[in-house]
């Protein structure tokens, strides 16, 4: 058995020749025997270049991540060609760091799992072409990964959770409620009809110029809102949760965002300040925005739980709700969801914060799950393409809406 014991130089824009140089720079020598299957996971669907090696038992042997958040914060959002360039500059180093930290050589891997859908086309392309070169060089099976499936299954790495369970995925790019019936068996109950909650929080934070706030300058928009909300009084503003009359599990955030934008403009006039300066009421606005978003998410999730229970899709007792994605690290939103799960006798589970945001571990773990289930393991990658848009599972959101379940009012005292 061989282990890897060398780090190579960093290249930009890895070409096929450079990949071979990179691979050739590793020294192999006799080492430990791996009893479990090993999967390398590679993630580049959005603005994080991430890789990890996870074994069949769920042990994380090594990981590495390069976040582009700081760059994108400065430009006020993700510019796809910039994201692509940063992925190109970092993917080789990140994969190499994950392998080196794991003390695993590419030849010892059982498979390579990579996010191929959904996501930014230019970003997905970097991870896919890099992975296919590794697959080709080391003659390894390839496991294409759906980014949202990976978020949904992460909880099974950290907790003992049997199928079926309900999952709420809330991040900067996605917002959905789904029933997870198996490794590759999802029922989509509802999704955002416009933007995702993280995207909305990022836009509000930008409109409030929180990047100029001394306490928030390095935080993502959502984190900045959560941070500032703690210092504010939500009662000073009254934003109505969206879609109160639609008895389905869909979400909407762009209407609310416009209402908030108008409110900010009014306040700027009142306070006599220019756009770009921080309002004295920024913390109150942050608190009210966070509360409204939490109530909206909680209500839709409550209806999804009731629907699943009514149809016998979830266990009647001890049903599990998993919440993941970047916005799931928001403790206020988690508390709102806890009120819902307490009222419906469900267990609320969230992966640890670092596994809620994009990472390589969740991709490697999804690879392990697929390897164990014998699902979607490719020995021939001809014709494999990335898919920027790709729905999750079977969409039954229309049926959920037709059930028109009335959700009892819960006191959101957080
Ligand atoms: O899952 P993620 O890393 O990337 C994808 O969007 O797929 O999520 C990033 C999003 C950003 O919109 C960010 O503002 C939001 O998650 N976020 C938060 C918090 N931390 C990150 N939103 C609310 N509260 C937080 N503490
Ligand atoms: Zn994500």
GROMACS .gro file of C-alpha atoms and ligand atoms in nm:
model
  441
    1UNK     CA    1   0.000   0.000   0.000
    2UNK     CA    2   0.123   0.346  -0.075
    3UNK     CA    3   0.078   0.678   0.092
    4UNK     CA    4   0.139   1.024  -0.031
    5UNK     CA    5   0.410   1.236   0.119
    6UNK     CA    6   0.475   1.547  -0.082
    7UNK     CA    7   0.317   1.876  -0.172
    8UNK     CA    8   0.364   2.018  -0.519
    9UNK     CA    9   0.394   2.375  -0.650
   10UNK     CA   10   0.087   2.587  -0.718
   11UNK     CA   11  -0.012   2.644  -1.080
   12UNK     CA   12  -0.264   2.876  -1.227
   13UNK     CA   13  -0.523   2.764  -1.484
   14UNK     CA   14  -0.437   2.394  -1.467
   15UNK     CA   15  -0.389   2.248  -1.813
   16UNK     CA   16  -0.366   1.874  -1.880
   17UNK     CA   17   0.014   1.903  -1.889
   18UNK     CA   18   0.019   2.087  -1.557
   19UNK     CA   19  -0.207   1.824  -1.399
   20UNK     CA   20   0.044   1.557  -1.498
   21UNK     CA   21   0.328   1.768  -1.357
   22UNK     CA   22   0.129   1.808  -1.037
   23UNK     CA   23   0.059   1.436  -1.012
   24UNK     CA   24   0.418   1.350  -1.096
   25UNK     CA   25   0.541   1.565  -0.811
   26UNK     CA   26   0.405   1.327  -0.548
   27UNK     CA   27   0.641   1.074  -0.393
   28UNK     CA   28   0.493   0.745  -0.287
   29UNK     CA   29   0.631   0.517  -0.018
   30UNK     CA   30   0.505   0.220   0.179
   31UNK     CA   31   0.256   0.328   0.445
   32UNK     CA   32  -0.058   0.231   0.628
   33UNK     CA   33  -0.330   0.005   0.501
   34UNK     CA   34  -0.672   0.164   0.453
   35UNK     CA   35  -0.945  -0.078   0.552
   36UNK     CA   36  -1.229   0.139   0.431
   37UNK     CA   37  -1.318   0.270   0.092
   38UNK     CA   38  -1.197   0.627   0.039
   39UNK     CA   39  -1.374   0.898  -0.158
   40UNK     CA   40  -1.228   1.231  -0.269
   41UNK     CA   41  -1.498   1.499  -0.292
   42UNK     CA   42  -1.456   1.815  -0.499
   43UNK     CA   43  -1.687   2.118  -0.481
   44UNK     CA   44  -1.677   2.426  -0.706
   45UNK     CA   45  -2.045   2.498  -0.773
   46UNK     CA   46  -2.045   2.855  -0.648
   47UNK     CA   47  -1.777   3.057  -0.472
   48UNK     CA   48  -1.593   2.801  -0.262
   49UNK     CA   49  -1.319   2.575  -0.394
   50UNK     CA   50  -1.330   2.278  -0.160
   51UNK     CA   51  -1.205   1.921  -0.139
   52UNK     CA   52  -1.204   1.644   0.121
   53UNK     CA   53  -1.131   1.277   0.167
   54UNK     CA   54  -1.389   1.079   0.363
   55UNK     CA   55  -1.383   0.707   0.432
   56UNK     CA   56  -1.669   0.460   0.420
   57UNK     CA   57  -1.723   0.486   0.795
   58UNK     CA   58  -1.766   0.863   0.775
   59UNK     CA   59  -1.423   0.959   0.904
   60UNK     CA   60  -1.299   1.283   0.754
   61UNK     CA   61  -0.934   1.212   0.673
   62UNK     CA   62  -0.850   1.554   0.538
   63UNK     CA   63  -1.007   1.864   0.390
   64UNK     CA   64  -0.917   2.198   0.239
   65UNK     CA   65  -1.120   2.498   0.132
   66UNK     CA   66  -1.062   2.832  -0.037
   67UNK     CA   67  -1.343   3.082   0.011
   68UNK     CA   68  -1.394   3.365  -0.237
   69UNK     CA   69  -1.631   3.554  -0.004
   70UNK     CA   70  -1.394   3.844   0.060
   71UNK     CA   71  -1.340   3.911  -0.312
   72UNK     CA   72  -1.712   3.894  -0.390
   73UNK     CA   73  -1.801   4.114  -0.092
   74UNK     CA   74  -1.582   4.387  -0.244
   75UNK     CA   75  -1.750   4.364  -0.587
   76UNK     CA   76  -2.096   4.354  -0.429
   77UNK     CA   77  -2.181   4.004  -0.552
   78UNK     CA   78  -2.045   3.709  -0.743
   79UNK     CA   79  -1.916   3.788  -1.092
   80UNK     CA   80  -1.908   3.443  -1.260
   81UNK     CA   81  -1.585   3.490  -1.463
   82UNK     CA   82  -1.409   3.613  -1.148
   83UNK     CA   83  -1.535   3.308  -0.956
   84UNK     CA   84  -1.417   3.083  -1.239
   85UNK     CA   85  -1.070   3.239  -1.239
   86UNK     CA   86  -1.038   3.199  -0.863
   87UNK     CA   87  -1.146   2.833  -0.885
   88UNK     CA   88  -0.882   2.780  -1.155
   89UNK     CA   89  -0.615   2.942  -0.943
   90UNK     CA   90  -0.698   2.734  -0.636
   91UNK     CA   91  -0.837   2.394  -0.729
   92UNK     CA   92  -0.505   2.219  -0.771
   93UNK     CA   93  -0.370   2.344  -0.438
   94UNK     CA   94  -0.695   2.265  -0.255
   95UNK     CA   95  -0.720   1.908  -0.386
   96UNK     CA   96  -0.355   1.856  -0.312
   97UNK     CA   97  -0.395   1.991   0.043
   98UNK     CA   98  -0.694   1.764   0.110
   99UNK     CA   99  -0.502   1.459  -0.015
  100UNK     CA  100  -0.186   1.551   0.174
  101UNK     CA  101  -0.377   1.614   0.498
  102UNK     CA  102  -0.539   1.272   0.453
  103UNK     CA  103  -0.210   1.100   0.378
  104UNK     CA  104  -0.388   0.936   0.089
  105UNK     CA  105  -0.250   0.906  -0.262
  106UNK     CA  106  -0.486   0.938  -0.559
  107UNK     CA  107  -0.421   0.572  -0.643
  108UNK     CA  108  -0.569   0.466  -0.306
  109UNK     CA  109  -0.903   0.635  -0.369
  110UNK     CA  110  -1.208   0.419  -0.432
  111UNK     CA  111  -1.380   0.698  -0.628
  112UNK     CA  112  -1.382   1.069  -0.703
  113UNK     CA  113  -1.709   1.254  -0.636
  114UNK     CA  114  -1.764   1.601  -0.777
  115UNK     CA  115  -2.050   1.851  -0.780
  116UNK     CA  116  -2.177   1.874  -1.137
  117UNK     CA  117  -2.520   2.034  -1.068
  118UNK     CA  118  -2.678   2.280  -1.002
  119UNK     CA  119  -2.461   2.591  -0.980
  120UNK     CA  120  -2.276   2.853  -1.179
  121UNK     CA  121  -2.181   2.708  -1.517
  122UNK     CA  122  -1.832   2.858  -1.519
  123UNK     CA  123  -1.761   2.741  -1.164
  124UNK     CA  124  -1.898   2.388  -1.213
  125UNK     CA  125  -1.686   2.355  -1.526
  126UNK     CA  126  -1.359   2.404  -1.337
  127UNK     CA  127  -1.433   2.129  -1.083
  128UNK     CA  128  -1.562   1.891  -1.346
  129UNK     CA  129  -1.271   1.922  -1.588
  130UNK     CA  130  -1.015   1.896  -1.308
  131UNK     CA  131  -1.190   1.586  -1.171
  132UNK     CA  132  -1.218   1.419  -1.509
  133UNK     CA  133  -0.844   1.456  -1.560
  134UNK     CA  134  -0.779   1.289  -1.223
  135UNK     CA  135  -1.031   1.015  -1.303
  136UNK     CA  136  -0.864   0.957  -1.638
  137UNK     CA  137  -0.512   0.953  -1.496
  138UNK     CA  138  -0.585   0.718  -1.205
  139UNK     CA  139  -0.858   0.512  -1.370
  140UNK     CA  140  -1.101   0.576  -1.083
  141UNK     CA  141  -1.480   0.557  -1.083
  142UNK     CA  142  -1.649   0.897  -1.103
  143UNK     CA  143  -1.954   0.991  -0.895
  144UNK     CA  144  -2.140   1.302  -1.018
  145UNK     CA  145  -2.299   1.488  -0.725
  146UNK     CA  146  -2.610   1.706  -0.698
  147UNK     CA  147  -2.510   1.996  -0.470
  148UNK     CA  148  -2.844   2.009  -0.288
  149UNK     CA  149  -2.855   1.632  -0.234
  150UNK     CA  150  -2.514   1.663  -0.074
  151UNK     CA  151  -2.638   1.939   0.162
  152UNK     CA  152  -2.939   1.721   0.249
  153UNK     CA  153  -2.741   1.406   0.325
  154UNK     CA  154  -2.464   1.573   0.531
  155UNK     CA  155  -2.660   1.510   0.852
  156UNK     CA  156  -2.611   1.134   0.806
  157UNK     CA  157  -2.237   1.190   0.840
  158UNK     CA  158  -2.270   1.356   1.179
  159UNK     CA  159  -2.584   1.192   1.324
  160UNK     CA  160  -2.765   0.861   1.301
  161UNK     CA  161  -3.061   0.958   1.085
  162UNK     CA  162  -3.267   0.700   0.900
  163UNK     CA  163  -3.477   0.769   0.590
  164UNK     CA  164  -3.728   0.923   0.554
  165UNK     CA  165  -3.664   1.270   0.694
  166UNK     CA  166  -3.764   1.620   0.600
  167UNK     CA  167  -3.500   1.867   0.489
  168UNK     CA  168  -3.507   2.245   0.466
  169UNK     CA  169  -3.222   2.384   0.259
  170UNK     CA  170  -3.170   2.757   0.294
  171UNK     CA  171  -2.865   2.924   0.146
  172UNK     CA  172  -2.760   3.207  -0.084
  173UNK     CA  173  -2.861   3.022  -0.398
  174UNK     CA  174  -3.126   2.777  -0.288
  175UNK     CA  175  -3.440   2.755  -0.085
  176UNK     CA  176  -3.638   2.433  -0.073
  177UNK     CA  177  -3.825   2.186   0.139
  178UNK     CA  178  -3.792   1.819   0.046
  179UNK     CA  179  -3.866   1.476   0.181
  180UNK     CA  180  -3.557   1.257   0.171
  181UNK     CA  181  -3.666   0.896   0.118
  182UNK     CA  182  -3.330   0.757   0.014
  183UNK     CA  183  -2.981   0.845  -0.107
  184UNK     CA  184  -3.120   0.944  -0.444
  185UNK     CA  185  -3.493   0.958  -0.369
  186UNK     CA  186  -3.629   1.305  -0.298
  187UNK     CA  187  -3.980   1.456  -0.308
  188UNK     CA  188  -3.975   1.832  -0.356
  189UNK     CA  189  -4.249   1.988  -0.141
  190UNK     CA  190  -4.178   2.355  -0.204
  191UNK     CA  191  -3.918   2.604  -0.321
  192UNK     CA  192  -3.859   2.975  -0.354
  193UNK     CA  193  -4.049   3.128  -0.643
  194UNK     CA  194  -3.788   3.402  -0.677
  195UNK     CA  195  -3.469   3.450  -0.478
  196UNK     CA  196  -3.324   3.252  -0.187
  197UNK     CA  197  -3.325   3.389   0.171
  198UNK     CA  198  -2.945   3.421   0.180
  199UNK     CA  199  -2.951   3.620  -0.142
  200UNK     CA  200  -3.215   3.849   0.005
  201UNK     CA  201  -3.022   3.896   0.330
  202UNK     CA  202  -2.707   3.968   0.127
  203UNK     CA  203  -2.895   4.232  -0.075
  204UNK     CA  204  -3.043   4.396   0.235
  205UNK     CA  205  -2.701   4.396   0.405
  206UNK     CA  206  -2.551   4.558   0.095
  207UNK     CA  207  -2.831   4.817   0.081
  208UNK     CA  208  -2.761   4.896   0.449
  209UNK     CA  209  -2.387   4.923   0.365
  210UNK     CA  210  -2.305   4.685   0.648
  211UNK     CA  211  -1.968   4.617   0.489
  212UNK     CA  212  -1.873   4.964   0.622
  213UNK     CA  213  -1.987   4.870   0.974
  214UNK     CA  214  -1.675   4.810   1.185
  215UNK     CA  215  -1.821   4.492   1.337
  216UNK     CA  216  -1.948   4.341   1.011
  217UNK     CA  217  -1.690   4.426   0.746
  218UNK     CA  218  -1.570   4.067   0.692
  219UNK     CA  219  -1.906   3.896   0.739
  220UNK     CA  220  -2.141   3.758   0.474
  221UNK     CA  221  -2.465   3.957   0.444
  222UNK     CA  222  -2.669   3.700   0.637
  223UNK     CA  223  -2.418   3.680   0.919
  224UNK     CA  224  -2.398   4.061   0.937
  225UNK     CA  225  -2.778   4.084   0.966
  226UNK     CA  226  -2.778   3.822   1.244
  227UNK     CA  227  -2.498   4.001   1.426
  228UNK     CA  228  -2.656   4.344   1.407
  229UNK     CA  229  -3.007   4.215   1.484
  230UNK     CA  230  -2.891   4.125   1.835
  231UNK     CA  231  -2.842   4.497   1.903
  232UNK     CA  232  -3.175   4.603   1.751
  233UNK     CA  233  -3.544   4.610   1.838
  234UNK     CA  234  -3.757   4.431   1.580
  235UNK     CA  235  -4.074   4.600   1.707
  236UNK     CA  236  -3.963   4.933   1.555
  237UNK     CA  237  -4.049   4.802   1.207
  238UNK     CA  238  -4.336   4.590   1.088
  239UNK     CA  239  -4.274   4.385   0.775
  240UNK     CA  240  -4.541   4.133   0.679
  241UNK     CA  241  -4.428   3.775   0.603
  242UNK     CA  242  -4.482   3.698   0.231
  243UNK     CA  243  -4.743   3.462   0.080
  244UNK     CA  244  -4.963   3.443   0.387
  245UNK     CA  245  -5.267   3.341   0.183
  246UNK     CA  246  -5.096   3.077  -0.033
  247UNK     CA  247  -5.151   2.746   0.149
  248UNK     CA  248  -4.847   2.572   0.000
  249UNK     CA  249  -4.484   2.525   0.096
  250UNK     CA  250  -4.335   2.767  -0.155
  251UNK     CA  251  -4.133   3.070  -0.049
  252UNK     CA  252  -4.083   3.422  -0.180
  253UNK     CA  253  -3.832   3.686  -0.075
  254UNK     CA  254  -3.803   3.944  -0.351
  255UNK     CA  255  -4.130   4.127  -0.267
  256UNK     CA  256  -4.021   4.159   0.093
  257UNK     CA  257  -3.682   4.281  -0.022
  258UNK     CA  258  -3.846   4.562  -0.222
  259UNK     CA  259  -4.057   4.665   0.077
  260UNK     CA  260  -3.741   4.678   0.288
  261UNK     CA  261  -3.558   4.878   0.019
  262UNK     CA  262  -3.835   5.136   0.018
  263UNK     CA  263  -3.830   5.154   0.397
  264UNK     CA  264  -3.452   5.210   0.394
  265UNK     CA  265  -3.491   5.487   0.137
  266UNK     CA  266  -3.755   5.654   0.355
  267UNK     CA  267  -3.536   5.628   0.663
  268UNK     CA  268  -3.239   5.775   0.474
  269UNK     CA  269  -3.452   6.076   0.385
  270UNK     CA  270  -3.576   6.106   0.744
  271UNK     CA  271  -3.224   6.087   0.886
  272UNK     CA  272  -3.090   6.313   0.611
  273UNK     CA  273  -2.816   6.072   0.503
  274UNK     CA  274  -2.695   5.953   0.161
  275UNK     CA  275  -2.717   5.596   0.036
  276UNK     CA  276  -2.390   5.433   0.144
  277UNK     CA  277  -2.393   5.574   0.495
  278UNK     CA  278  -2.513   5.358   0.783
  279UNK     CA  279  -2.858   5.436   0.923
  280UNK     CA  280  -2.891   5.481   1.298
  281UNK     CA  281  -3.183   5.238   1.274
  282UNK     CA  282  -2.982   4.971   1.084
  283UNK     CA  283  -2.985   4.730   1.379
  284UNK     CA  284  -3.364   4.766   1.425
  285UNK     CA  285  -3.416   4.703   1.052
  286UNK     CA  286  -3.185   4.398   1.068
  287UNK     CA  287  -3.382   4.260   1.365
  288UNK     CA  288  -3.718   4.311   1.191
  289UNK     CA  289  -3.594   4.162   0.863
  290UNK     CA  290  -3.451   3.859   1.039
  291UNK     CA  291  -3.776   3.806   1.233
  292UNK     CA  292  -3.992   3.828   0.920
  293UNK     CA  293  -3.767   3.589   0.727
  294UNK     CA  294  -3.770   3.347   1.023
  295UNK     CA  295  -4.153   3.358   1.047
  296UNK     CA  296  -4.193   3.297   0.672
  297UNK     CA  297  -3.953   3.002   0.674
  298UNK     CA  298  -4.110   2.859   0.991
  299UNK     CA  299  -4.465   2.876   0.852
  300UNK     CA  300  -4.381   2.699   0.524
  301UNK     CA  301  -4.185   2.433   0.713
  302UNK     CA  302  -4.472   2.384   0.959
  303UNK     CA  303  -4.707   2.317   0.665
  304UNK     CA  304  -4.458   2.069   0.513
  305UNK     CA  305  -4.443   1.873   0.839
  306UNK     CA  306  -4.823   1.864   0.862
  307UNK     CA  307  -4.853   1.755   0.498
  308UNK     CA  308  -4.602   1.473   0.540
  309UNK     CA  309  -4.768   1.352   0.859
  310UNK     CA  310  -5.114   1.368   0.701
  311UNK     CA  311  -4.995   1.156   0.406
  312UNK     CA  312  -4.798   0.912   0.620
  313UNK     CA  313  -4.471   1.021   0.457
  314UNK     CA  314  -4.295   1.079   0.789
  315UNK     CA  315  -4.292   0.862   1.098
  316UNK     CA  316  -4.587   0.966   1.321
  317UNK     CA  317  -4.356   0.993   1.623
  318UNK     CA  318  -3.999   1.116   1.630
  319UNK     CA  319  -4.003   1.254   1.275
  320UNK     CA  320  -3.685   1.442   1.187
  321UNK     CA  321  -3.646   1.788   1.031
  322UNK     CA  322  -3.295   1.862   0.905
  323UNK     CA  323  -3.200   2.222   0.834
  324UNK     CA  324  -2.890   2.295   0.630
  325UNK     CA  325  -2.733   2.549   0.392
  326UNK     CA  326  -2.557   2.873   0.483
  327UNK     CA  327  -2.867   3.040   0.630
  328UNK     CA  328  -2.914   2.742   0.866
  329UNK     CA  329  -2.626   2.878   1.074
  330UNK     CA  330  -2.861   3.162   1.179
  331UNK     CA  331  -2.951   3.087   1.540
  332UNK     CA  332  -3.262   3.308   1.537
  333UNK     CA  333  -3.406   3.117   1.240
  334UNK     CA  334  -3.316   2.790   1.410
  335UNK     CA  335  -3.506   2.898   1.721
  336UNK     CA  336  -3.813   2.979   1.511
  337UNK     CA  337  -3.790   2.631   1.361
  338UNK     CA  338  -3.748   2.480   1.705
  339UNK     CA  339  -4.085   2.632   1.802
  340UNK     CA  340  -4.234   2.452   1.500
  341UNK     CA  341  -4.071   2.116   1.573
  342UNK     CA  342  -4.170   2.135   1.942
  343UNK     CA  343  -4.531   2.198   1.839
  344UNK     CA  344  -4.528   1.904   1.596
  345UNK     CA  345  -4.328   1.653   1.804
  346UNK     CA  346  -4.041   1.649   1.559
  347UNK     CA  347  -3.669   1.646   1.619
  348UNK     CA  348  -3.474   1.937   1.470
  349UNK     CA  349  -3.124   1.855   1.353
  350UNK     CA  350  -2.864   2.084   1.195
  351UNK     CA  351  -2.517   1.986   1.082
  352UNK     CA  352  -2.239   2.184   1.255
  353UNK     CA  353  -2.200   2.534   1.108
  354UNK     CA  354  -1.892   2.452   0.900
  355UNK     CA  355  -2.085   2.169   0.733
  356UNK     CA  356  -2.391   2.389   0.670
  357UNK     CA  357  -2.201   2.605   0.423
  358UNK     CA  358  -2.041   2.470   0.108
  359UNK     CA  359  -1.757   2.229   0.172
  360UNK     CA  360  -1.580   1.930   0.023
  361UNK     CA  361  -1.677   1.692   0.303
  362UNK     CA  362  -2.045   1.687   0.204
  363UNK     CA  363  -1.952   1.600  -0.154
  364UNK     CA  364  -1.717   1.320  -0.048
  365UNK     CA  365  -1.983   1.191   0.195
  366UNK     CA  366  -2.248   1.191  -0.078
  367UNK     CA  367  -1.997   0.990  -0.280
  368UNK     CA  368  -1.966   0.742   0.008
  369UNK     CA  369  -2.346   0.716   0.036
  370UNK     CA  370  -2.373   0.647  -0.337
  371UNK     CA  371  -2.085   0.400  -0.328
  372UNK     CA  372  -2.251   0.209  -0.043
  373UNK     CA  373  -2.588   0.210  -0.220
  374UNK     CA  374  -2.432   0.130  -0.558
  375UNK     CA  375  -2.599   0.434  -0.716
  376UNK     CA  376  -2.462   0.659  -0.990
  377UNK     CA  377  -2.104   0.529  -1.000
  378UNK     CA  378  -1.959   0.589  -1.344
  379UNK     CA  379  -1.679   0.384  -1.495
  380UNK     CA  380  -1.706   0.572  -1.822
  381UNK     CA  381  -1.733   0.950  -1.811
  382UNK     CA  382  -1.792   1.005  -2.180
  383UNK     CA  383  -2.060   1.266  -2.239
  384UNK     CA  384  -2.071   1.380  -1.877
  385UNK     CA  385  -2.172   1.747  -1.855
  386UNK     CA  386  -2.233   1.993  -1.577
  387UNK     CA  387  -2.592   2.119  -1.539
  388UNK     CA  388  -2.631   2.476  -1.406
  389UNK     CA  389  -3.003   2.417  -1.345
  390UNK     CA  390  -3.128   2.091  -1.204
  391UNK     CA  391  -3.436   2.039  -0.988
  392UNK     CA  392  -3.415   1.821  -0.680
  393UNK     CA  393  -3.613   1.496  -0.695
  394UNK     CA  394  -3.980   1.465  -0.791
  395UNK     CA  395  -4.172   1.791  -0.763
  396UNK     CA  396  -4.498   1.739  -0.571
  397UNK     CA  397  -4.536   2.105  -0.468
  398UNK     CA  398  -4.860   2.137  -0.666
  399UNK     CA  399  -5.014   1.850  -0.471
  400UNK     CA  400  -4.897   2.012  -0.148
  401UNK     CA  401  -5.070   2.337  -0.249
  402UNK     CA  402  -5.390   2.150  -0.342
  403UNK     CA  403  -5.401   1.997   0.006
  404UNK     CA  404  -5.433   2.360   0.130
  405UNK     CA  405  -5.335   2.272   0.485
  406UNK     CA  406  -5.418   2.543   0.737
  407UNK     CA  407  -5.129   2.595   0.974
  408UNK     CA  408  -5.214   2.672   1.338
  409UNK     CA  409  -5.072   3.005   1.456
  410UNK     CA  410  -4.767   2.969   1.679
  411UNK     CA  411  -4.630   3.239   1.909
  412UNK     CA  412  -4.289   3.329   1.771
  413UNK     CA  413  -4.137   3.449   2.099
  414UNK     CA  414  -3.768   3.423   2.027
  415LIG     O1  415  -2.455   2.740   0.168
  415LIG     P1  416  -2.379   2.864   0.136
  415LIG     O2  417  -2.238   2.873   0.188
  415LIG     O3  418  -2.368   2.886  -0.018
  415LIG     C1  419  -2.473   2.872  -0.105
  415LIG     O4  420  -2.546   2.972  -0.119
  415LIG     O5  421  -2.491   2.763  -0.162
  415LIG     O6  422  -2.465   2.987   0.189
  415LIG     C2  423  -2.424   3.121   0.180
  415LIG     C3  424  -2.538   3.210   0.223
  415LIG     C4  425  -2.511   3.359   0.204
  415LIG     O7  426  -2.622   3.418   0.141
  415LIG     C5  427  -2.495   3.411   0.346
  415LIG     O8  428  -2.535   3.545   0.361
  415LIG     C6  429  -2.584   3.318   0.423
  415LIG     O9  430  -2.567   3.191   0.362
  415LIG     N1  431  -2.548   3.312   0.565
  415LIG     C7  432  -2.631   3.346   0.665
  415LIG     C8  433  -2.558   3.332   0.784
  415LIG     N2  434  -2.432   3.288   0.754
  415LIG     C9  435  -2.429   3.275   0.617
  415LIG     N3  436  -2.758   3.388   0.663
  415LIG    C10  437  -2.815   3.415   0.781
  415LIG     N4  438  -2.751   3.405   0.900
  415LIG    C11  439  -2.623   3.363   0.906
  415LIG     N5  440  -2.560   3.352   1.025
  416LIG    ZN1  441  -2.459   2.531  -0.092
   0.00000   0.00000   0.00000
